[in-house]
PDB file of C-alpha atoms in Angstrom:
ATOM      1  CA  PHE E 614      73.595  89.210  95.415  1.00 63.00           C
ATOM      2  CA  GLY E 615      73.349  93.006  95.191  1.00 86.00           C
ATOM      3  CA  ILE E 616      76.853  93.736  95.978  1.00 92.00           C
ATOM      4  CA  SER E 617      78.222  91.066  93.664  1.00 92.00           C
ATOM      5  CA  ASN E 618      76.201  92.722  90.975  1.00 94.00           C
ATOM      6  CA  LEU E 619      77.383  96.201  91.940  1.00 96.00           C
ATOM      7  CA  LYS E 620      81.167  94.908  91.878  1.00 96.00           C
ATOM      8  CA  SER E 621      80.664  93.120  88.498  1.00 95.00           C
ATOM      9  CA  VAL E 622      79.176  96.120  86.865  1.00 96.00           C
ATOM     10  CA  ALA E 623      81.547  98.699  88.645  1.00 96.00           C
ATOM     11  CA  LEU E 624      84.644  96.945  87.197  1.00 96.00           C
ATOM     12  CA  THR E 625      83.531  96.964  83.627  1.00 95.00           C
ATOM     13  CA  GLY E 626      84.209 100.638  83.515  1.00 94.00           C
ATOM     14  CA  GLU E 627      80.594 101.684  83.066  1.00 96.00           C
ATOM     15  CA  LYS E 628      78.599 103.807  85.354  1.00 97.00           C
ATOM     16  CA  PHE E 629      77.126 102.007  88.233  1.00 97.00           C
ATOM     17  CA  THR E 630      74.680 104.463  89.874  1.00 97.00           C
ATOM     18  CA  LYS E 631      71.748 102.169  89.908  1.00 96.00           C
ATOM     19  CA  GLU E 632      73.608  99.109  91.068  1.00 96.00           C
ATOM     20  CA  TRP E 633      75.042 101.545  93.813  1.00 97.00           C
ATOM     21  CA  GLU E 634      71.682 102.753  94.938  1.00 97.00           C
ATOM     22  CA  THR E 635      70.075  99.234  95.209  1.00 96.00           C
ATOM     23  CA  THR E 636      72.964  97.879  97.086  1.00 95.00           C
ATOM     24  CA  PHE E 637      73.169 100.769  99.485  1.00 96.00           C
ATOM     25  CA  PHE E 638      69.454 100.404 100.230  1.00 95.00           C
ATOM     26  CA  LEU E 639      69.774  96.476 100.653  1.00 92.00           C
ATOM     27  CA  ALA E 640      72.662  97.250 103.161  1.00 92.00           C
ATOM     28  CA  SER E 641      70.421  99.421 105.437  1.00 91.00           C
ATOM     29  CA  GLU E 642      70.776  97.187 108.274  1.00 89.00           C
ATOM     30  CA  ASN E 643      74.565  97.227 108.096  1.00 91.00           C
ATOM     31  CA  PRO E 644      76.231 100.604 108.837  1.00 92.00           C
ATOM     32  CA  LEU E 645      79.647  99.282 108.226  1.00 92.00           C
ATOM     33  CA  VAL E 646      78.719  98.304 104.619  1.00 93.00           C
ATOM     34  CA  GLN E 647      76.909 101.334 103.973  1.00 94.00           C
ATOM     35  CA  GLU E 648      79.782 103.356 105.298  1.00 94.00           C
ATOM     36  CA  ARG E 649      82.087 101.533 102.809  1.00 94.00           C
ATOM     37  CA  LEU E 650      79.565 102.003  99.816  1.00 96.00           C
ATOM     38  CA  ALA E 651      79.287 105.618 100.722  1.00 97.00           C
ATOM     39  CA  SER E 652      83.060 106.009 100.087  1.00 96.00           C
ATOM     40  CA  ILE E 653      82.772 104.987  96.497  1.00 97.00           C
ATOM     41  CA  LYS E 654      79.414 106.815  95.560  1.00 97.00           C
ATOM     42  CA  PRO E 655      81.575 109.741  93.944  1.00 96.00           C
ATOM     43  CA  PHE E 656      82.786 107.219  91.239  1.00 97.00           C
ATOM     44  CA  ALA E 657      79.349 105.651  90.543  1.00 97.00           C
ATOM     45  CA  GLU E 658      78.166 108.482  88.192  1.00 95.00           C
ATOM     46  CA  SER E 659      81.299 108.370  85.977  1.00 96.00           C
ATOM     47  CA  GLY E 660      82.605 104.897  86.418  1.00 97.00           C
ATOM     48  CA  ILE E 661      86.103 103.764  86.888  1.00 98.00           C
ATOM     49  CA  ALA E 662      88.681 102.515  84.531  1.00 97.00           C
ATOM     50  CA  SER E 663      88.505  98.994  83.439  1.00 97.00           C
ATOM     51  CA  MET E 664      91.444  96.744  83.594  1.00 96.00           C
ATOM     52  CA  ARG E 665      91.777  96.498  79.898  1.00 96.00           C
ATOM     53  CA  GLY E 666      91.545 100.178  79.694  1.00 97.00           C
ATOM     54  CA  LEU E 667      94.372 100.605  82.018  1.00 98.00           C
ATOM     55  CA  GLN E 668      96.475  98.059  80.182  1.00 97.00           C
ATOM     56  CA  MET E 669      96.152  99.644  76.864  1.00 96.00           C
ATOM     57  CA  GLU E 670      96.837 103.242  78.506  1.00 97.00           C
ATOM     58  CA  LEU E 671     100.020 101.875  80.404  1.00 97.00           C
ATOM     59  CA  THR E 672     101.210 100.317  77.130  1.00 93.00           C
ATOM     60  CA  PHE E 673     100.712 103.642  75.169  1.00 94.00           C
ATOM     61  CA  LEU E 674     102.259 105.687  78.109  1.00 95.00           C
ATOM     62  CA  ALA E 675     105.243 103.442  78.435  1.00 92.00           C
ATOM     63  CA  ASP E 676     105.894 103.716  74.763  1.00 88.00           C
ATOM     64  CA  ARG E 677     105.651 107.610  74.912  1.00 87.00           C
ATOM     65  CA  ALA E 678     107.917 107.848  78.030  1.00 87.00           C
ATOM     66  CA  THR E 679     110.480 105.813  76.371  1.00 82.00           C
ATOM     67  CA  LYS E 680     110.993 108.457  73.856  1.00 77.00           C
ATOM     68  CA  ILE E 681     111.719 110.993  76.786  1.00 74.00           C
ATOM     69  CA  ILE E 682     115.345 110.599  77.254  1.00 63.00           C
ATOM     70  CA  PRO E 683     116.758 111.469  80.610  1.00 53.00           C
ATOM     71  CA  SER E 684     119.335 113.756  79.051  1.00 50.00           C
ATOM     72  CA  GLU E 685     120.357 116.405  81.773  1.00 52.00           C
ATOM     73  CA  ASP E 686     124.119 115.033  81.256  1.00 50.00           C
ATOM     74  CA  ASN E 687     124.051 115.197  77.319  1.00 53.00           C
ATOM     75  CA  PRO E 688     125.189 117.940  75.283  1.00 60.00           C
ATOM     76  CA  ARG E 689     122.450 119.833  73.441  1.00 63.00           C
ATOM     77  CA  TRP E 690     123.259 118.548  70.013  1.00 61.00           C
ATOM     78  CA  ILE E 691     123.271 114.967  71.319  1.00 60.00           C
ATOM     79  CA  ASN E 692     119.726 115.541  72.701  1.00 56.00           C
ATOM     80  CA  GLN E 693     118.498 116.946  69.594  1.00 60.00           C
ATOM     81  CA  ILE E 694     119.951 113.912  67.492  1.00 62.00           C
ATOM     82  CA  LEU E 695     118.378 111.450  69.997  1.00 55.00           C
ATOM     83  CA  GLY E 696     114.979 113.430  69.918  1.00 57.00           C
ATOM     84  CA  SER E 697     114.921 113.276  66.118  1.00 58.00           C
ATOM     85  CA  VAL E 698     115.589 109.508  66.198  1.00 56.00           C
ATOM     86  CA  ASN E 699     113.216 108.785  68.867  1.00 52.00           C
ATOM     87  CA  SER E 700     110.244 110.788  66.974  1.00 54.00           C
ATOM     88  CA  LEU E 701     110.721 108.189  64.197  1.00 51.00           C
ATOM     89  CA  ILE E 702     110.794 104.963  66.161  1.00 49.00           C
ATOM     90  CA  THR E 703     110.187 103.363  69.574  1.00 50.00           C
ATOM     91  CA  VAL E 704     112.340 100.465  70.612  1.00 47.00           C
ATOM     92  CA  ARG E 705     111.325  99.318  74.161  1.00 47.00           C
ATOM     93  CA  ARG E 706     112.313  96.216  75.991  1.00 54.00           C
ATOM     94  CA  THR E 707     109.281  94.350  77.304  1.00 55.00           C
ATOM     95  CA  GLY E 708     108.873  91.185  79.306  1.00 56.00           C
ATOM     96  CA  PRO E 709     110.476  89.625  82.304  1.00 57.00           C
ATOM     97  CA  LYS E 710     114.141  90.243  81.180  1.00 57.00           C
ATOM     98  CA  ALA E 711     112.984  93.924  80.661  1.00 53.00           C
ATOM     99  CA  ALA E 712     111.730  93.834  84.014  1.00 54.00           C
ATOM    100  CA  ALA E 713     114.929  93.118  85.830  1.00 63.00           C
ATOM    101  CA  GLY E 714     116.224  96.081  87.465  1.00 72.00           C
ATOM    102  CA  LYS E 715     115.186  99.440  89.028  1.00 80.00           C
ATOM    103  CA  ASP E 716     115.547 101.894  86.170  1.00 86.00           C
ATOM    104  CA  ASN E 717     112.663 103.382  84.455  1.00 89.00           C
ATOM    105  CA  ILE E 718     112.358 101.039  81.700  1.00 88.00           C
ATOM    106  CA  ALA E 719     112.458  98.001  84.007  1.00 89.00           C
ATOM    107  CA  LEU E 720     109.752  99.616  86.403  1.00 93.00           C
ATOM    108  CA  MET E 721     107.545 100.241  83.232  1.00 92.00           C
ATOM    109  CA  ALA E 722     108.017  96.441  82.395  1.00 91.00           C
ATOM    110  CA  GLN E 723     107.181  95.516  85.726  1.00 93.00           C
ATOM    111  CA  ALA E 724     104.039  97.455  85.719  1.00 95.00           C
ATOM    112  CA  GLU E 725     102.937  95.889  82.344  1.00 94.00           C
ATOM    113  CA  ILE E 726     103.632  92.421  83.687  1.00 93.00           C
ATOM    114  CA  SER E 727     101.866  92.916  86.858  1.00 95.00           C
ATOM    115  CA  LEU E 728      98.716  94.402  85.070  1.00 95.00           C
ATOM    116  CA  ALA E 729      98.780  91.606  82.614  1.00 94.00           C
ATOM    117  CA  GLU E 730      98.642  89.055  85.582  1.00 94.00           C
ATOM    118  CA  GLY E 731      95.791  91.118  87.138  1.00 95.00           C
ATOM    119  CA  ASP E 732      97.881  92.690  89.941  1.00 97.00           C
ATOM    120  CA  LEU E 733      96.896  96.364  89.864  1.00 97.00           C
ATOM    121  CA  ARG E 734      98.784  96.996  93.236  1.00 98.00           C
ATOM    122  CA  GLY E 735     101.885  95.865  91.795  1.00 97.00           C
ATOM    123  CA  ALA E 736     101.566  98.113  88.736  1.00 97.00           C
ATOM    124  CA  ILE E 737     100.730 100.987  90.727  1.00 98.00           C
ATOM    125  CA  ASN E 738     103.696 100.442  92.800  1.00 97.00           C
ATOM    126  CA  ALA E 739     105.993 100.175  89.979  1.00 96.00           C
ATOM    127  CA  ILE E 740     104.690 103.182  88.292  1.00 97.00           C
ATOM    128  CA  SER E 741     104.859 105.157  91.358  1.00 97.00           C
ATOM    129  CA  GLU E 742     108.610 104.495  91.621  1.00 96.00           C
ATOM    130  CA  LEU E 743     109.177 106.075  88.230  1.00 95.00           C
ATOM    131  CA  SER E 744     111.549 109.233  88.337  1.00 92.00           C
ATOM    132  CA  GLY E 745     112.289 112.313  86.273  1.00 90.00           C
ATOM    133  CA  LYS E 746     110.545 113.473  83.191  1.00 89.00           C
ATOM    134  CA  GLN E 747     109.669 109.895  82.109  1.00 90.00           C
ATOM    135  CA  SER E 748     107.147 109.909  85.177  1.00 93.00           C
ATOM    136  CA  GLU E 749     105.284 112.740  84.230  1.00 93.00           C
ATOM    137  CA  PRO E 750     102.971 111.017  81.406  1.00 94.00           C
ATOM    138  CA  PHE E 751     101.647 108.462  84.138  1.00 97.00           C
ATOM    139  CA  THR E 752     100.052 111.096  86.365  1.00 97.00           C
ATOM    140  CA  SER E 753      96.446 110.503  84.951  1.00 97.00           C
ATOM    141  CA  TRP E 754      97.016 106.748  84.659  1.00 98.00           C
ATOM    142  CA  LEU E 755      97.861 106.475  88.311  1.00 98.00           C
ATOM    143  CA  ALA E 756      94.946 108.624  89.533  1.00 98.00           C
ATOM    144  CA  LYS E 757      92.622 106.134  87.483  1.00 98.00           C
ATOM    145  CA  ALA E 758      94.468 103.042  88.554  1.00 98.00           C
ATOM    146  CA  ARG E 759      94.398 104.173  92.318  1.00 98.00           C
ATOM    147  CA  THR E 760      90.620 104.918  91.891  1.00 98.00           C
ATOM    148  CA  ARG E 761      89.893 101.558  90.349  1.00 98.00           C
ATOM    149  CA  TYR E 762      91.872  99.786  93.227  1.00 98.00           C
ATOM    150  CA  GLN E 763      90.056 101.824  95.981  1.00 97.00           C
ATOM    151  CA  VAL E 764      86.682 100.742  94.558  1.00 97.00           C
ATOM    152  CA  GLU E 765      87.628  97.163  94.114  1.00 96.00           C
ATOM    153  CA  ASP E 766      89.039  96.959  97.565  1.00 96.00           C
ATOM    154  CA  THR E 767      86.080  98.726  99.092  1.00 96.00           C
ATOM    155  CA  LEU E 768      83.779  96.330  97.565  1.00 96.00           C
ATOM    156  CA  ASP E 769      85.850  93.248  98.409  1.00 95.00           C
ATOM    157  CA  ALA E 770      86.007  94.531 102.135  1.00 93.00           C
ATOM    158  CA  ALA E 771      82.121  95.073 102.066  1.00 93.00           C
ATOM    159  CA  ILE E 772      81.395  91.582 100.560  1.00 92.00           C
ATOM    160  CA  SER E 773      83.784  90.236 103.372  1.00 91.00           C
ATOM    161  CA  VAL E 774      81.832  91.959 106.150  1.00 88.00           C
ATOM    162  CA  LEU E 775      78.490  90.608 104.800  1.00 82.00           C
ATOM    163  CA  PHE E 776      79.794  87.224 104.224  1.00 79.00           C
ATOM    164  CA  SER E 777      81.167  87.038 107.850  1.00 79.00           C
ATOM    165  CA  LYS E 778      77.731  88.409 109.146  1.00 63.00           C
ATOM    166  CA  GLN E 779      75.948  85.698 107.287  1.00 56.00           C
ATOM    167  CA  LYS E 780      78.248  83.110 108.839  1.00 52.00           C
ATOM    168  CA  LEU E 781      77.636  84.396 112.252  1.00 50.00           C
ATOM    169  CA  GLN E 782      73.850  84.316 111.755  1.00 53.00           C
ATOM    170  CA  ALA E 783      74.021  80.541 110.298  1.00 52.00           C
ATOM    171  CA  ASN E 784      76.045  79.716 113.316  1.00 53.00           C
ATOM    172  CA  LYS E 785      73.445  80.873 115.792  1.00 53.00           C
TER     173      LYS E 785
END
């Protein structure tokens, strides 16, 4: 019960110090679980990003990155005109059709779709494949997303260890 409570609080984006301490204490007879819990302790005081927060930030950053035109091949005056137009409006394809392909726009659309479906790993993978200047705004987002993934994965693994131990004890 303690670890389920820890997971539910941690994934909201709130601090989870009390829940972490309680769960760590309750897992005192299971060093493997305590070891896993110790790895996420640094995030308990500050909390981790919520999925909703990651979704909102990803959409904002994708809009912002779309305005960054990969323009090494364009003459300077074309870049200035395109920059002026892009500062006024943002037009960005989204959805499954936009996600077809491997260019940066497609990768951003793939990440948004993955995140909307609850596939954080897929979103991280898509954003990690971005290249050039359009990848730069996502540095902080990637760090937050990877931290959330690490915490969620760690808690799932700890829950799995506890349930497998309970099954072994029940079968004795």
